Amino acid sequence: MDLRQEPRGLLLEELTRDGRISNLDLADRVGLSPSACLRRVQDLEREGIITGYRAVLDRQAMG
């Protein structure tokens, strides 16, 4: 079974692409209601699958 076809895998794929996406947009992209989406993201955080959200810096742009 392809994890990307499951809501959990879709959530992880979208959050990897854009960790700052709003819950409403994330829910729309993965085909869940906003409340179900938030609940699943919180479950992923609680289970330790999502361990944080980080800024990725471009050292060259920083000078």
Short mmCIF file of C-alpha atoms in Angstrom, two decimals:
data_model
loop_
_atom_site.label_atom_id
_atom_site.label_comp_id
_atom_site.label_asym_id
_atom_site.label_seq_id
_atom_site.Cartn_x
_atom_site.Cartn_y
_atom_site.Cartn_z
CA MET A 1 0.00 0.00 0.00
CA ASP A 2 1.33 3.43 -0.96
CA LEU A 3 1.47 5.62 2.16
CA ARG A 4 1.03 8.71 -0.02
CA GLN A 5 -2.48 7.53 -0.86
CA GLU A 6 -3.50 7.46 2.81
CA PRO A 7 -4.54 10.68 4.60
CA ARG A 8 -1.63 10.30 7.02
CA GLY A 9 0.89 10.04 4.20
CA LEU A 10 -0.72 12.92 2.33
CA LEU A 11 -0.54 15.07 5.45
CA LEU A 12 3.14 14.29 5.91
CA GLU A 13 3.87 14.97 2.25
CA GLU A 14 2.14 18.36 2.33
CA LEU A 15 3.69 19.38 5.65
CA THR A 16 7.13 18.41 4.37
CA ARG A 17 6.56 20.61 1.35
CA ASP A 18 5.16 23.54 3.39
CA GLY A 19 5.33 23.37 7.18
CA ARG A 20 3.61 26.74 7.47
CA ILE A 21 0.47 25.79 5.55
CA SER A 22 -2.75 26.71 7.33
CA ASN A 23 -4.90 23.89 8.67
CA LEU A 24 -7.72 24.98 6.36
CA ASP A 25 -5.51 24.78 3.25
CA LEU A 26 -3.95 21.52 4.42
CA ALA A 27 -7.38 19.98 4.97
CA ASP A 28 -8.45 21.06 1.49
CA ARG A 29 -5.34 19.59 -0.13
CA VAL A 30 -5.69 16.19 1.54
CA GLY A 31 -9.47 15.94 1.35
CA LEU A 32 -10.32 16.08 5.05
CA SER A 33 -12.50 18.37 7.11
CA PRO A 34 -10.48 20.99 9.03
CA SER A 35 -11.31 19.35 12.38
CA ALA A 36 -10.26 15.88 11.18
CA CYS A 37 -7.10 17.33 9.66
CA LEU A 38 -6.12 19.11 12.87
CA ARG A 39 -6.82 15.99 14.92
CA ARG A 40 -4.61 13.87 12.64
CA VAL A 41 -1.75 16.38 12.69
CA GLN A 42 -1.96 16.52 16.49
CA ASP A 43 -1.89 12.70 16.58
CA LEU A 44 1.25 12.70 14.40
CA GLU A 45 2.86 15.20 16.79
CA ARG A 46 1.83 13.20 19.87
CA GLU A 47 3.19 9.97 18.34
CA GLY A 48 6.54 11.65 17.70
CA ILE A 49 6.28 11.31 13.92
CA ILE A 50 6.24 15.09 13.57
CA THR A 51 8.88 16.37 15.96
CA GLY A 52 8.89 20.05 15.07
CA TYR A 53 8.72 22.77 12.48
CA ARG A 54 11.91 24.55 11.46
CA ALA A 55 13.09 27.48 9.43
CA VAL A 56 15.54 26.58 6.66
CA LEU A 57 18.01 29.42 6.15
CA ASP A 58 19.77 30.38 2.96
CA ARG A 59 23.27 31.28 4.18
CA GLN A 60 24.16 32.86 0.86
CA ALA A 61 21.19 35.22 1.04
CA MET A 62 22.10 36.10 4.63
CA GLY A 63 25.48 37.37 3.52
#
